[in-house]
Amino acid sequence: MLVDRWKWKKVNDTRVMNLDEGQLHRTTESGEQVCWVKLNGHLHALLDRCPHQGAALSFGWCEDGHLVCPLHRYRFDPVTGRSLDGEGERAAVLPLEVRADGVYLGREVVGLRLFGVDIF
C-alpha cells in the first residue's frame, strides 16, 4: 500500500540556528535553494524564489514581520507564504523542526508499506 509520510533531513549549516531577528540566510538543501528567516523569535524556511517572477527571496529584507522580495517589493508572510501584494501568490513554506541536535527540514514523500513495515 502507498502511504504519504514526512521525511526529515538535518540541516548541516549551523548558522541557521544562530540567525538574529530579521536576518536572512540562504542554503542549499536536497538540491533546492532555501531562504531562512528569523521573525518574532521563530525560525522559518521558504523556497528561495518569489512566486511572482522567481527572484531570490534571500536577497530581500524583513519589514513589519514580513519577508520582502528584492525585485518588486512583494511582501510575504513567512508562516503561511501568503502575499500581501500583487496577484495573491504564495511563497512555498517548508516544514521545519527545531530539535536539541539541530534544525530539520521536512519533505512529504510517498512510501510503500507492506504488512505494516515501511519499505521506503
Coordinates of N, CA and C in Angstrom, one line a residue:
M1 N 0.8 -1.2 0.0 CA 0.0 0.0 0.0 C 0.9 1.2 0.0
L2 N 0.5 2.2 -0.8 CA 1.2 3.5 -0.8 C 0.7 4.4 0.3
V3 N 1.6 5.1 1.0 CA 1.3 5.9 2.1 C 2.0 7.3 2.0
D4 N 1.4 8.3 2.4 CA 2.0 9.6 2.5 C 2.7 9.8 3.9
R5 N 3.9 10.3 3.9 CA 4.5 10.5 5.2 C 5.6 11.6 5.0
W6 N 6.2 12.0 6.2 CA 7.2 13.0 6.2 C 8.6 12.4 6.3
K7 N 9.5 12.9 5.6 CA 10.9 12.5 5.7 C 11.7 13.7 6.2
W8 N 12.4 13.6 7.3 CA 13.1 14.7 7.9 C 14.6 14.6 7.6
K9 N 15.2 15.7 7.2 CA 16.6 15.7 7.0 C 17.2 16.9 7.8
K10 N 18.3 16.5 8.5 CA 19.0 17.5 9.3 C 19.7 18.5 8.4
V11 N 19.6 19.8 8.7 CA 20.3 20.9 8.0 C 21.7 21.0 8.6
N12 N 22.7 20.9 7.7 CA 24.1 20.9 8.2 C 24.7 22.2 8.4
D13 N 24.1 23.3 7.9 CA 24.6 24.7 8.1 C 24.2 25.2 9.5
T14 N 25.2 25.2 10.4 CA 24.9 25.6 11.8 C 24.5 27.1 12.0
R15 N 24.8 27.9 10.9 CA 24.4 29.3 11.0 C 22.9 29.5 11.1
V16 N 22.2 28.5 10.6 CA 20.7 28.6 10.6 C 20.2 28.8 12.0
M17 N 20.8 28.0 12.9 CA 20.3 28.1 14.4 C 20.7 29.4 15.0
N18 N 21.6 30.1 14.5 CA 22.1 31.4 15.1 C 21.7 32.6 14.5
L19 N 20.6 32.6 13.7 CA 20.2 33.8 13.0 C 19.7 34.9 14.0
D20 N 20.0 36.1 13.7 CA 19.4 37.2 14.6 C 18.1 37.5 14.0
E21 N 17.3 38.2 14.9 CA 15.9 38.7 14.5 C 16.0 39.5 13.2
G22 N 15.2 39.1 12.2 CA 15.1 39.8 10.9 C 16.2 39.4 10.0
Q23 N 17.1 38.5 10.3 CA 18.2 38.2 9.4 C 17.8 37.1 8.5
L24 N 18.3 37.2 7.2 CA 18.0 36.2 6.2 C 19.3 35.4 5.9
H25 N 19.1 34.1 5.5 CA 20.3 33.3 5.2 C 19.8 32.3 4.1
R26 N 20.7 31.9 3.2 CA 20.4 31.0 2.1 C 21.3 29.8 2.2
T27 N 20.6 28.6 2.0 CA 21.3 27.3 2.0 C 20.8 26.5 0.8
T28 N 21.5 25.5 0.5 CA 21.0 24.5 -0.5 C 20.7 23.2 0.2
E29 N 19.5 22.8 0.1 CA 19.1 21.5 0.8 C 18.4 20.6 -0.2
S30 N 19.0 19.4 -0.4 CA 18.5 18.4 -1.4 C 18.3 19.0 -2.8
G31 N 19.3 19.9 -3.2 CA 19.3 20.4 -4.5 C 18.4 21.7 -4.7
E32 N 17.8 22.1 -3.6 CA 16.9 23.3 -3.7 C 17.4 24.4 -2.8
Q33 N 17.3 25.7 -3.3 CA 17.7 26.8 -2.5 C 16.6 27.1 -1.5
V34 N 17.1 27.3 -0.3 CA 16.1 27.6 0.8 C 16.5 28.9 1.4
C35 N 15.5 29.8 1.7 CA 15.6 31.0 2.3 C 15.2 30.9 3.8
W36 N 16.1 31.2 4.7 CA 15.8 31.1 6.1 C 15.7 32.5 6.7
V37 N 14.7 32.6 7.6 CA 14.5 33.9 8.2 C 14.0 33.7 9.6
K38 N 14.5 34.6 10.5 CA 14.0 34.6 11.9 C 13.2 35.8 12.1
L39 N 11.9 35.6 12.4 CA 11.0 36.7 12.7 C 10.1 36.4 13.9
N40 N 10.0 37.4 14.8 CA 9.2 37.2 16.0 C 9.7 36.0 16.8
G41 N 11.0 35.8 16.8 CA 11.6 34.8 17.6 C 11.5 33.4 17.1
H42 N 10.9 33.2 15.9 CA 10.7 31.9 15.3 C 11.5 31.8 14.0
L43 N 12.0 30.6 13.7 CA 12.7 30.3 12.5 C 11.8 29.8 11.4
H44 N 11.9 30.3 10.2 CA 11.1 29.9 9.1 C 11.9 29.6 7.9
A45 N 11.4 28.7 7.1 CA 12.1 28.2 5.9 C 11.1 28.3 4.7
L46 N 11.6 28.9 3.6 CA 10.8 29.0 2.4 C 11.7 28.7 1.2
L47 N 11.1 28.2 0.1 CA 11.9 28.0 -1.1 C 12.4 29.4 -1.5
D48 N 13.6 29.5 -1.9 CA 14.2 30.8 -2.2 C 13.9 31.3 -3.6
R49 N 12.6 31.4 -3.8 CA 12.2 32.1 -5.1 C 10.8 32.7 -4.9
C50 N 10.7 33.9 -5.4 CA 9.5 34.6 -5.3 C 8.5 34.0 -6.4
P51 N 7.3 33.7 -6.0 CA 6.4 33.1 -7.0 C 6.0 34.0 -8.1
H52 N 6.2 35.3 -7.9 CA 5.8 36.3 -8.9 C 6.7 36.3 -10.1
Q53 N 8.1 36.4 -9.9 CA 9.0 36.3 -11.0 C 10.3 35.6 -10.7
G54 N 10.3 34.9 -9.7 CA 11.5 34.0 -9.4 C 12.7 34.6 -8.8
A55 N 12.6 35.8 -8.3 CA 13.8 36.4 -7.6 C 14.1 35.7 -6.3
A56 N 15.3 35.7 -5.9 CA 15.8 35.1 -4.7 C 15.3 35.9 -3.5
L57 N 14.4 35.3 -2.7 CA 13.9 36.0 -1.5 C 15.0 36.3 -0.5
S58 N 16.1 35.4 -0.5 CA 17.1 35.6 0.5 C 17.9 36.9 0.2
F59 N 17.8 37.5 -0.9 CA 18.4 38.8 -1.2 C 17.5 40.0 -0.8
G60 N 16.3 39.7 -0.2 CA 15.4 40.7 0.2 C 15.7 41.2 1.6
W61 N 14.7 41.6 2.3 CA 14.8 42.1 3.7 C 13.5 41.8 4.4
C62 N 13.5 42.1 5.7 CA 12.3 42.0 6.5 C 11.8 43.3 6.9
E63 N 10.4 43.4 6.9 CA 9.8 44.7 7.2 C 8.4 44.4 7.8
D64 N 8.2 44.9 9.0 CA 6.9 44.7 9.7 C 6.4 43.3 9.8
G65 N 7.4 42.4 10.1 CA 7.0 41.0 10.2 C 6.8 40.2 8.9
H66 N 7.3 40.8 7.8 CA 7.1 40.1 6.5 C 8.4 40.1 5.8
L67 N 8.6 39.1 4.9 CA 9.7 38.9 4.1 C 9.4 39.7 2.8
V68 N 10.3 40.6 2.4 CA 10.1 41.5 1.2 C 11.0 41.0 0.1
C69 N 10.4 40.8 -1.1 CA 11.1 40.3 -2.3 C 11.9 41.5 -2.8
P70 N 13.2 41.3 -3.2 CA 14.0 42.4 -3.6 C 13.7 43.0 -5.0
L71 N 12.9 42.2 -5.8 CA 12.7 42.6 -7.2 C 11.5 43.6 -7.3
H72 N 10.4 43.2 -6.8 CA 9.2 44.1 -6.9 C 8.6 44.5 -5.6
R73 N 9.3 44.1 -4.5 CA 8.9 44.5 -3.1 C 7.6 43.9 -2.7
Y74 N 7.3 42.7 -3.2 CA 6.1 42.0 -2.7 C 6.5 41.5 -1.3
R75 N 5.5 41.6 -0.4 CA 5.7 41.2 1.0 C 5.0 39.8 1.2
F76 N 5.7 38.9 1.9 CA 5.2 37.6 2.1 C 5.2 37.3 3.6
D77 N 4.1 36.6 4.1 CA 4.1 36.2 5.5 C 4.9 34.9 5.6
P78 N 6.0 34.9 6.4 CA 6.8 33.7 6.5 C 6.2 32.5 7.1
V79 N 5.1 32.6 7.7 CA 4.4 31.5 8.3 C 3.5 30.8 7.3
T80 N 2.7 31.5 6.5 CA 1.8 31.0 5.5 C 2.3 31.1 4.1
G81 N 3.2 32.0 3.8 CA 3.7 32.2 2.5 C 2.8 33.2 1.7
R82 N 1.7 33.6 2.3 CA 0.7 34.4 1.6 C 1.3 35.8 1.3
S83 N 1.0 36.3 0.1 CA 1.5 37.6 -0.3 C 0.5 38.6 0.1
L84 N 1.0 39.8 0.5 CA 0.1 40.9 0.9 C -0.1 41.8 -0.3
D85 N 0.6 41.6 -1.4 CA 0.6 42.4 -2.6 C 0.3 41.5 -3.8
G86 N 0.1 42.2 -4.9 CA 0.1 41.5 -6.2 C -1.1 40.6 -6.5
E87 N -0.8 39.5 -7.1 CA -1.9 38.6 -7.6 C -2.3 37.6 -6.6
G88 N -1.9 37.7 -5.4 CA -2.3 36.7 -4.4 C -1.5 35.4 -4.4
E89 N -0.3 35.5 -5.0 CA 0.6 34.4 -5.0 C 1.1 34.0 -3.6
R90 N 1.5 32.8 -3.5 CA 2.1 32.3 -2.2 C 3.5 31.8 -2.4
A91 N 4.4 32.2 -1.5 CA 5.7 31.6 -1.4 C 5.6 30.2 -0.8
A92 N 6.4 29.3 -1.3 CA 6.4 28.0 -0.7 C 7.1 27.9 0.6
V93 N 6.3 27.6 1.6 CA 6.8 27.5 3.0 C 7.2 26.0 3.2
L94 N 8.3 25.8 3.8 CA 8.8 24.4 4.1 C 8.6 24.1 5.6
P95 N 8.2 22.9 5.9 CA 8.1 22.5 7.3 C 9.4 22.3 7.9
L96 N 9.6 22.7 9.1 CA 10.8 22.5 9.8 C 10.6 22.2 11.3
E97 N 11.5 21.5 11.9 CA 11.5 21.2 13.3 C 12.8 21.6 13.9
V98 N 12.8 22.3 15.0 CA 14.0 22.7 15.8 C 14.1 21.6 16.9
R99 N 15.1 20.8 16.8 CA 15.3 19.8 17.8 C 16.6 20.1 18.6
A100 N 16.8 19.3 19.7 CA 18.0 19.6 20.5 C 19.3 19.5 19.7
D101 N 19.3 18.6 18.7 CA 20.6 18.4 18.0 C 20.6 19.2 16.7
G102 N 19.7 20.1 16.4 CA 19.7 20.9 15.2 C 18.4 21.1 14.6
V103 N 18.4 21.7 13.4 CA 17.2 22.0 12.6 C 17.0 20.9 11.5
Y104 N 15.7 20.5 11.3 CA 15.4 19.5 10.4 C 14.3 20.1 9.4
L105 N 14.5 19.8 8.1 CA 13.5 20.2 7.1 C 12.7 18.9 6.7
G106 N 11.4 19.1 6.6 CA 10.5 18.0 6.3 C 10.1 18.1 4.8
R107 N 10.0 16.9 4.2 CA 9.5 16.7 2.8 C 8.5 15.6 2.9
E108 N 7.4 15.9 2.2 CA 6.3 14.9 2.1 C 6.7 13.9 1.0
V109 N 6.7 12.7 1.3 CA 7.1 11.6 0.4 C 6.0 10.5 0.3
V110 N 6.0 9.8 -0.7 CA 5.1 8.7 -0.8 C 5.9 7.4 -0.7
G111 N 5.6 6.6 0.3 CA 6.3 5.4 0.5 C 5.5 4.1 0.4
L112 N 6.1 3.0 0.4 CA 5.5 1.7 0.3 C 5.5 1.0 1.7
R113 N 4.3 0.6 2.1 CA 4.2 -0.1 3.3 C 3.6 -1.5 3.1
L114 N 4.3 -2.5 3.5 CA 3.8 -3.9 3.3 C 3.8 -4.6 4.6
F115 N 2.7 -5.2 4.9 CA 2.5 -5.9 6.2 C 2.9 -5.1 7.4
G116 N 2.6 -3.7 7.4 CA 2.9 -2.8 8.5 C 4.3 -2.4 8.6
V117 N 5.1 -2.7 7.6 CA 6.5 -2.3 7.6 C 6.8 -1.3 6.4
D118 N 7.4 -0.2 6.8 CA 7.7 0.8 5.7 C 8.9 0.3 4.9
I119 N 8.7 0.1 3.6 CA 9.8 -0.4 2.8 C 10.7 0.8 2.3
F120 N 10.0 1.9 1.9 CA 10.7 3.1 1.6 C 9.8 4.3 1.7

